[in-house]
Structure formats: C-alpha cells, structure tokens
CSV table of C-alpha atoms and ligand atoms in Angstrom, one decimal:
chain,number,residue,atom,x,y,z
A,1340,MET,CA,3.0,-15.4,1.7
A,1341,VAL,CA,4.8,-17.7,4.3
A,1342,LEU,CA,7.7,-15.4,4.3
A,1343,SER,CA,5.5,-12.4,5.2
A,1344,MET,CA,3.5,-14.3,8.0
A,1345,HIS,CA,6.9,-15.5,9.3
A,1346,GLY,CA,8.1,-11.8,9.3
A,1347,CYS,CA,4.9,-10.7,11.0
A,1348,GLY,CA,5.3,-13.3,13.7
A,1349,GLU,CA,8.8,-12.0,14.2
A,1350,LYS,CA,7.6,-8.4,14.6
A,1351,HIS,CA,4.9,-9.5,17.0
A,1352,ARG,CA,7.4,-11.4,19.2
A,1353,LYS,CA,9.8,-8.4,19.3
A,1354,GLU,CA,6.9,-5.9,20.3
A,1355,HIS,CA,5.8,-8.3,22.9
A,1356,LYS,CA,9.4,-8.7,24.3
A,1357,GLU,CA,9.7,-4.8,24.2
A,1358,MET,CA,6.6,-4.5,26.3
A,1359,ASP,CA,7.7,-7.2,28.7
A,1360,TYR,CA,10.7,-5.3,29.7
A,1361,ARG,CA,8.9,-1.9,29.9
A,1362,GLU,CA,6.5,-3.7,32.2
A,1363,LEU,CA,9.4,-5.0,34.4
A,1364,ILE,CA,11.0,-1.6,34.6
A,1365,LYS,CA,7.9,-0.3,36.4
A,1366,GLU,CA,8.9,-2.8,39.3
A,1367,LEU,CA,12.3,-1.1,39.6
A,1368,ASP,CA,13.0,1.4,42.5
A,1369,LEU,CA,14.6,4.1,40.5
A,1370,THR,CA,16.0,5.8,43.6
A,1371,LYS,CA,18.0,2.7,44.4
A,1372,LEU,CA,19.7,2.0,41.0
A,1373,PRO,CA,23.5,0.9,41.1
A,1374,ARG,CA,25.5,4.1,40.2
A,1375,HIS,CA,28.1,2.1,38.3
A,1376,VAL,CA,27.4,-1.2,36.6
A,1377,GLY,CA,30.3,-3.5,35.2
A,1378,ILE,CA,29.5,-6.2,32.7
A,1379,ILE,CA,31.6,-9.2,31.9
A,1380,MET,CA,30.1,-10.2,28.7
A,1381,ASP,CA,30.7,-14.0,28.5
A,1382,GLY,CA,29.4,-16.7,26.3
A,1383,ASN,CA,29.7,-15.7,22.8
A,1384,GLY,CA,31.7,-18.7,21.7
A,1385,ARG,CA,29.2,-21.1,23.4
A,1386,TRP,CA,26.3,-19.2,21.8
A,1387,ALA,CA,28.1,-19.6,18.3
A,1388,LYS,CA,28.5,-23.4,19.0
A,1389,GLN,CA,24.9,-23.8,19.9
A,1390,HIS,CA,23.9,-22.1,16.7
A,1391,HIS,CA,26.6,-24.1,14.6
A,1392,ARG,CA,28.2,-20.8,13.6
A,1393,PRO,CA,31.9,-19.7,13.8
A,1394,ARG,CA,33.0,-18.1,17.0
A,1395,LEU,CA,33.3,-14.6,15.3
A,1396,LEU,CA,29.4,-14.8,14.6
A,1397,GLY,CA,29.1,-15.2,18.4
A,1398,HIS,CA,31.0,-12.0,18.9
A,1399,ARG,CA,29.0,-10.1,16.2
A,1400,ALA,CA,25.7,-11.2,18.0
A,1401,GLY,CA,27.4,-10.1,21.3
A,1402,VAL,CA,27.7,-6.6,19.7
A,1403,LYS,CA,24.0,-6.4,19.3
A,1404,ALA,CA,23.5,-7.3,23.1
A,1405,THR,CA,26.1,-4.7,23.9
A,1406,ARG,CA,24.0,-2.0,22.1
A,1407,LEU,CA,21.0,-3.2,24.1
A,1408,ALA,CA,22.6,-3.0,27.4
A,1409,VAL,CA,23.8,0.6,26.7
A,1410,GLU,CA,20.2,1.6,25.7
A,1411,LEU,CA,18.8,0.0,28.7
A,1412,ALA,CA,21.3,1.8,31.1
A,1413,ASP,CA,20.6,5.1,29.4
A,1414,GLU,CA,16.7,4.4,29.7
A,1415,VAL,CA,16.7,3.8,33.4
A,1416,ASN,CA,19.5,6.5,34.1
A,1417,ILE,CA,22.4,4.6,35.3
A,1418,GLN,CA,25.3,6.8,35.7
A,1419,VAL,CA,28.2,4.6,34.5
A,1420,LEU,CA,28.3,1.4,32.5
A,1421,THR,CA,31.6,-0.4,32.0
A,1422,MET,CA,31.7,-3.3,29.5
A,1423,PHE,CA,34.6,-5.8,29.3
A,1424,ALA,CA,35.4,-6.3,25.6
A,1425,PHE,CA,38.9,-7.5,25.5
A,1426,SER,CA,41.0,-8.5,28.3
A,1427,THR,CA,45.0,-8.4,28.5
A,1428,GLU,CA,44.7,-12.3,28.5
A,1429,ASN,CA,42.7,-12.5,25.3
A,1430,TRP,CA,45.8,-12.2,23.3
A,1431,SER,CA,46.2,-15.9,23.9
A,1432,ARG,CA,43.4,-16.5,21.4
A,1433,PRO,CA,43.9,-17.6,17.9
A,1434,GLN,CA,45.1,-14.7,15.7
A,1435,SER,CA,42.1,-14.8,13.5
A,1436,GLU,CA,39.8,-14.2,16.5
A,1437,ILE,CA,41.8,-11.5,17.9
A,1438,ASP,CA,41.7,-9.7,14.4
A,1439,GLY,CA,38.1,-10.3,14.3
A,1440,LEU,CA,37.5,-8.8,17.7
A,1441,MET,CA,39.6,-5.8,16.8
A,1442,LYS,CA,37.5,-5.4,13.7
A,1443,LEU,CA,34.3,-5.5,15.5
A,1444,LEU,CA,35.5,-2.9,18.0
A,1445,ARG,CA,36.4,-0.5,15.1
A,1446,GLU,CA,33.2,-1.0,13.5
A,1447,PHE,CA,31.2,-0.7,16.6
A,1448,MET,CA,32.9,2.6,17.4
A,1449,HIS,CA,32.4,4.0,14.0
A,1450,LYS,CA,28.8,3.0,13.7
A,1451,GLU,CA,27.7,3.8,17.2
A,1452,VAL,CA,29.4,7.0,18.0
A,1453,ILE,CA,26.8,9.2,16.1
A,1454,GLU,CA,24.0,7.7,17.9
A,1455,LEU,CA,25.8,7.7,21.3
A,1456,ASN,CA,26.5,11.5,20.8
A,1457,ARG,CA,22.9,12.1,20.0
A,1458,LYS,CA,22.0,10.5,23.4
A,1459,ASN,CA,24.5,12.6,25.3
A,1460,VAL,CA,26.5,9.4,26.2
A,1461,HIS,CA,30.2,10.0,27.1
A,1462,LEU,CA,32.2,7.0,25.6
A,1463,SER,CA,35.5,6.2,26.9
A,1464,ILE,CA,38.1,3.4,26.5
A,1465,LEU,CA,39.7,1.8,29.6
A,1466,GLY,CA,42.8,-0.1,29.0
A,1467,SER,CA,46.4,-0.2,28.0
A,1468,PRO,CA,47.7,0.6,24.5
A,1469,ASP,CA,50.3,-2.2,25.0
A,1470,LYS,CA,50.4,-4.6,22.2
A,1471,VAL,CA,47.4,-2.7,20.4
A,1472,ASN,CA,48.1,-1.6,16.8
A,1473,PRO,CA,48.8,2.1,17.4
A,1474,LYS,CA,46.9,3.3,14.5
A,1475,LEU,CA,43.7,1.3,15.9
A,1476,TRP,CA,44.4,2.7,19.3
A,1477,LYS,CA,44.6,6.4,18.1
A,1478,GLU,CA,41.5,5.7,16.0
A,1479,ILE,CA,39.3,4.4,18.8
A,1480,TYR,CA,40.6,7.1,21.3
A,1481,GLU,CA,39.8,9.8,18.8
A,1482,THR,CA,36.5,8.5,18.1
A,1483,ALA,CA,35.7,8.2,21.8
A,1484,ALA,CA,36.8,11.9,22.2
A,1485,ILE,CA,34.0,13.1,20.0
A,1486,THR,CA,31.7,12.5,23.0
A,1487,SER,CA,33.8,13.8,25.6
A,1488,ARG,CA,31.8,16.9,26.5
A,1489,ASN,CA,28.7,14.8,26.9
A,1490,THR,CA,27.1,14.8,30.4
A,1491,GLY,CA,24.7,11.7,30.1
A,1492,LEU,CA,25.5,8.1,30.7
A,1493,LYS,CA,29.3,7.3,31.0
A,1494,PHE,CA,29.8,4.3,28.8
A,1495,ASN,CA,33.4,2.7,29.2
A,1496,ILE,CA,34.7,0.0,26.9
A,1497,ALA,CA,37.2,-2.0,28.8
A,1498,PHE,CA,39.5,-2.9,25.9
A,1499,ASN,CA,42.9,-4.4,26.3
A,1500,TYR,CA,42.0,-4.1,30.0
A,1501,GLY,CA,43.4,-6.2,33.0
A,1502,SER,CA,43.1,-5.1,36.6
A,1503,ARG,CA,46.6,-6.2,37.5
A,1504,GLN,CA,48.0,-4.2,34.6
A,1505,GLU,CA,45.9,-1.3,35.7
A,1506,ILE,CA,47.3,-1.4,39.1
A,1507,VAL,CA,50.9,-1.8,38.1
A,1508,GLU,CA,50.6,1.2,35.7
A,1509,GLY,CA,48.9,3.3,38.6
A,1510,ILE,CA,52.0,2.4,40.8
A,1511,LYS,CA,54.4,3.5,38.1
A,1512,ALA,CA,52.4,6.7,37.7
A,1513,LEU,CA,52.3,7.3,41.4
A,1514,TYR,CA,56.2,6.5,41.6
A,1515,LYS,CA,56.8,9.2,39.0
A,1516,ALA,CA,54.6,11.9,40.8
A,1517,ALA,CA,56.2,11.0,44.1
A,1518,SER,CA,59.8,11.6,42.8
A,1519,VAL,CA,58.7,15.3,42.6
A,1520,ASP,CA,56.4,15.3,45.8
A,1521,ARG,CA,57.2,12.8,48.5
A,1522,SER,CA,54.2,13.7,50.5
A,1523,LEU,CA,52.2,11.7,47.9
A,1524,ILE,CA,53.4,8.5,49.6
A,1525,GLN,CA,53.1,9.7,53.2
A,1526,ASN,CA,49.6,10.7,52.6
A,1527,LEU,CA,48.6,7.9,50.2
A,1528,SER,CA,45.1,6.2,51.1
A,1529,PRO,CA,42.9,3.8,49.2
A,1530,GLU,CA,40.8,6.6,47.9
A,1531,LYS,CA,43.9,8.6,46.8
A,1532,PHE,CA,45.5,5.5,45.0
A,1533,SER,CA,42.1,5.1,43.0
A,1534,ASP,CA,43.0,8.4,41.3
A,1535,TYR,CA,45.9,6.6,39.6
A,1536,LEU,CA,43.6,3.9,37.9
A,1537,TYR,CA,41.8,4.2,34.5
A,1538,THR,CA,38.6,4.6,36.4
A,1539,THR,CA,39.7,7.8,38.2
A,1540,GLY,CA,36.7,10.1,39.0
A,1541,LEU,CA,34.2,7.4,38.6
A,1542,PRO,CA,32.2,5.8,41.5
A,1543,ASP,CA,33.2,2.3,42.2
A,1544,PRO,CA,30.8,-0.3,40.5
A,1545,ASP,CA,28.0,-1.2,42.7
A,1546,LEU,CA,27.0,-4.1,40.6
A,1547,ILE,CA,29.0,-6.6,38.4
A,1548,ILE,CA,27.2,-8.9,36.0
A,1549,ARG,CA,28.8,-11.8,34.5
A,1550,THR,CA,26.9,-13.8,31.9
A,1551,SER,CA,27.0,-17.4,30.9
A,1552,GLY,CA,26.9,-18.8,34.3
A,1553,GLU,CA,30.6,-18.5,35.1
A,1554,SER,CA,31.5,-17.1,38.5
A,1555,ARG,CA,34.9,-15.4,38.2
A,1556,LEU,CA,36.0,-11.9,38.0
A,1557,SER,CA,38.9,-12.8,35.4
A,1558,ASN,CA,40.9,-9.7,36.3
A,1559,PHE,CA,38.1,-7.1,35.9
A,1560,MET,CA,37.9,-4.2,38.2
A,1561,MET,CA,39.4,-6.1,41.2
A,1562,TRP,CA,40.4,-3.0,43.0
A,1563,GLN,CA,37.1,-1.2,42.3
A,1564,ALA,CA,34.9,-4.2,43.0
A,1565,ALA,CA,35.8,-4.4,46.6
A,1566,TYR,CA,32.1,-3.9,47.6
A,1567,ALA,CA,30.3,-4.6,44.4
A,1568,GLU,CA,27.4,-7.2,44.2
A,1569,ILE,CA,28.2,-9.9,41.9
A,1570,ILE,CA,25.3,-11.3,39.9
A,1571,ILE,CA,25.9,-14.2,37.6
A,1572,SER,CA,23.2,-14.6,34.8
A,1573,PRO,CA,22.9,-17.9,33.3
A,1574,VAL,CA,22.1,-16.3,29.8
A,1575,LEU,CA,24.9,-16.4,27.2
A,1576,TRP,CA,25.9,-12.8,26.3
A,1577,PRO,CA,24.3,-12.6,22.7
A,1578,ASP,CA,21.0,-13.6,24.4
A,1579,PHE,CA,21.2,-11.0,27.2
A,1580,SER,CA,18.2,-8.8,26.5
A,1581,LYS,CA,16.9,-5.7,28.0
A,1582,PHE,CA,14.6,-8.0,29.8
A,1583,GLU,CA,17.5,-9.9,31.4
A,1584,PHE,CA,19.1,-6.8,32.4
A,1585,VAL,CA,16.1,-5.4,34.3
A,1586,LYS,CA,15.8,-8.7,36.0
A,1587,VAL,CA,19.4,-8.4,37.2
A,1588,LEU,CA,18.7,-4.9,38.5
A,1589,LEU,CA,15.7,-6.3,40.4
A,1590,GLU,CA,17.8,-8.9,41.9
A,1591,TYR,CA,20.5,-6.3,42.8
A,1592,GLN,CA,17.7,-4.3,44.6
A,1593,LYS,CA,16.8,-7.2,46.8
A,1594,ARG,CA,20.5,-7.4,48.0
A,1595,ASN,CA,21.2,-6.2,51.7
A,1596,ARG,CA,24.5,-4.1,51.2
A,1597,ARG,CA,26.2,-3.7,54.5
A,1598,PHE,CA,29.8,-2.5,53.4
A,1599,GLY,CA,31.4,-4.3,56.3
A,1600,GLY,CA,28.9,-2.9,58.8
A,1601,ILE,CA,26.0,-4.9,60.4
B,494,FPP,C1,33.8,-13.7,25.9
B,494,FPP,O1,33.0,-14.7,25.3
B,494,FPP,C2,33.7,-12.5,25.2
B,494,FPP,C3,34.8,-11.8,24.8
B,494,FPP,C4,36.1,-12.2,25.0
B,494,FPP,C5,34.6,-10.6,23.9
B,494,FPP,C6,33.5,-9.8,24.0
B,494,FPP,C7,33.1,-8.9,22.8
B,494,FPP,C8,32.1,-8.6,22.3
B,494,FPP,C9,30.7,-8.7,23.0
B,494,FPP,C10,31.9,-8.0,21.2
B,494,FPP,C11,32.7,-6.8,21.0
B,494,FPP,C12,32.2,-5.7,21.8
B,494,FPP,C13,32.4,-4.4,21.5
B,494,FPP,C14,32.0,-3.4,22.6
B,494,FPP,C15,32.6,-4.0,20.2
B,494,FPP,P1,33.8,-16.0,24.9
B,494,FPP,O2,34.5,-15.7,23.6
B,494,FPP,O3,34.8,-16.2,26.0
B,494,FPP,O4,32.8,-17.1,25.0
B,494,FPP,P2,32.9,-18.6,25.5
B,494,FPP,O5,33.4,-18.7,26.9
B,494,FPP,O6,31.5,-19.1,25.2
B,494,FPP,O7,33.8,-19.2,24.4
C-alpha cells in the first residue's frame, strides 16, 4: 500500500515536470534557436558524492540526462547537438573509471541506436582513435554509421575529443593535401581551415552549455566556439532535465549577439 502510494506520487511528480517543460517551451522563439548547441556535461562525480554512491553511478545517471537532452533538442528542432563525453585529458582518471566510461558509451550506442534511427537522428563520433581500444572504436563507428543517411538532428558524441588534438590533426591533414596542391596554403582562410576539423560541414556552435557551475571550456571546440554564447548552469549534469535545458535556451535568446560588430 505504502509502496503503491509512493509510486503514484512519483508518477504524478514526473507528469508535473513534463508539463512544466512543455509550458516553458511555449515561451521559446522557435525562429531564434541556436543552430548548434555544445554541452560540456560536468558534475557526475559530485552528484554521486552527494548521493553517497560510487562515481560510476554518477556517470550512469549522466547517461539518462544525455538521453533527455537529445530528446529535447529533437523536440524543439535544434539542428546540431554535440555532447562532450570523454576528453583527451580524461585518460588521467583511474583505470576503473576509464573502463566504466568506455562500457557506458558502448552500452549507450547499442541501446539508443534503434530509437535514434527511428527518430531520424544522425549520430556521429567526434574524436581521435588514439589510445582507444581499436575494437571499441570500430564498434562505435559502425554503430553510428547505421544512422548515416538520416536527415534529422545531428547528434555528435565528442569522445576522446580534445580541441588541440583536433587542430593538430587538421594541420597534419592540410600539410599532406598541400604537398600535392600548394595553392591550399596560399588560399587558406579560417573558413577553409574549418574543413580540416572533425566538425567539417557543421555550423559553429551558437551556444555552449557547461553544467555544475564550472566556467571553463576544457579543450572543447575552442576553434569553433569563437562566437558561441557560453551559459553556465549550476545544475549537476545528472539533474539537467528538459526543463533546465529550455531555461538555458530562453537565457540564450535574451543575449545580444554582435559578432564583433556594434
Ligand atoms: C564530467 O563529470 C563527466 C565526464 C567526464 C563524463 C561524461 C559522461 C557521461 C555523461 C556519461 C557517458 C555519456 C555517454 C554519451 C554515453 P565529472 O566526472 O568530471 O564530475 P565531477 O567534476 O563532479 O567529478
């Protein structure tokens, strides 16, 4: 009896929260949405600590928040969503946490790909294969490729991603191409250099969200973020709901973007 009442309360609370974010969506100007949103998902470890759970459970709770963010981006028709799941600096974490994060990514890809495909989402991995188990890399690439013909939301998982690494790899690729065609260097412009980055063909992010109150880019899309609005949410990533996402989008819409003009 007590259990079922508790269950009922939970359900009611969830429905209420759902209603809240749908109400808030009505305040959005759907013609002024960011085309590309990047998210630095931070705070899983602190969330786990607050709940007296191991860090990996924080990351697992973070996966649920990731799913909600993708759903919301799809619901409001954002074109591109890039989420920072594992950085080139995260290799310095304890091996057990690294293994756990790899396992979560693998599970996420396998579990979500069918639903993402059904929603016409185009899933991609942005990052370097360097240090990643080649079998895992192949597996996540092949899983993402299932969605390659989809025309809806472009959802990028930045995995083993670091901006500096991305720029260095871009320079190496350009150097190789320029050994055949010297004019590539003479005619190089910032726009053309962008074609050598993982994000080739995508618009630059208009909005970068970082959760957990930290205000750093941490090597995330440093080239692409030149004119991005940066919004820091105090919420720890596992608690970042659709409601919080819409709140951030409303804040973004209040910003006056000048791109260096007046
Ligand atoms: C930062 O929190 C978060 C990460 C390093 C990993 C983010 C990963 C997930 C949300 C789960 C996996 C995602 C996918 C797409 C499968 P932190 O550990 O630095 O938190 P802390 O600063 O509170 O310790």
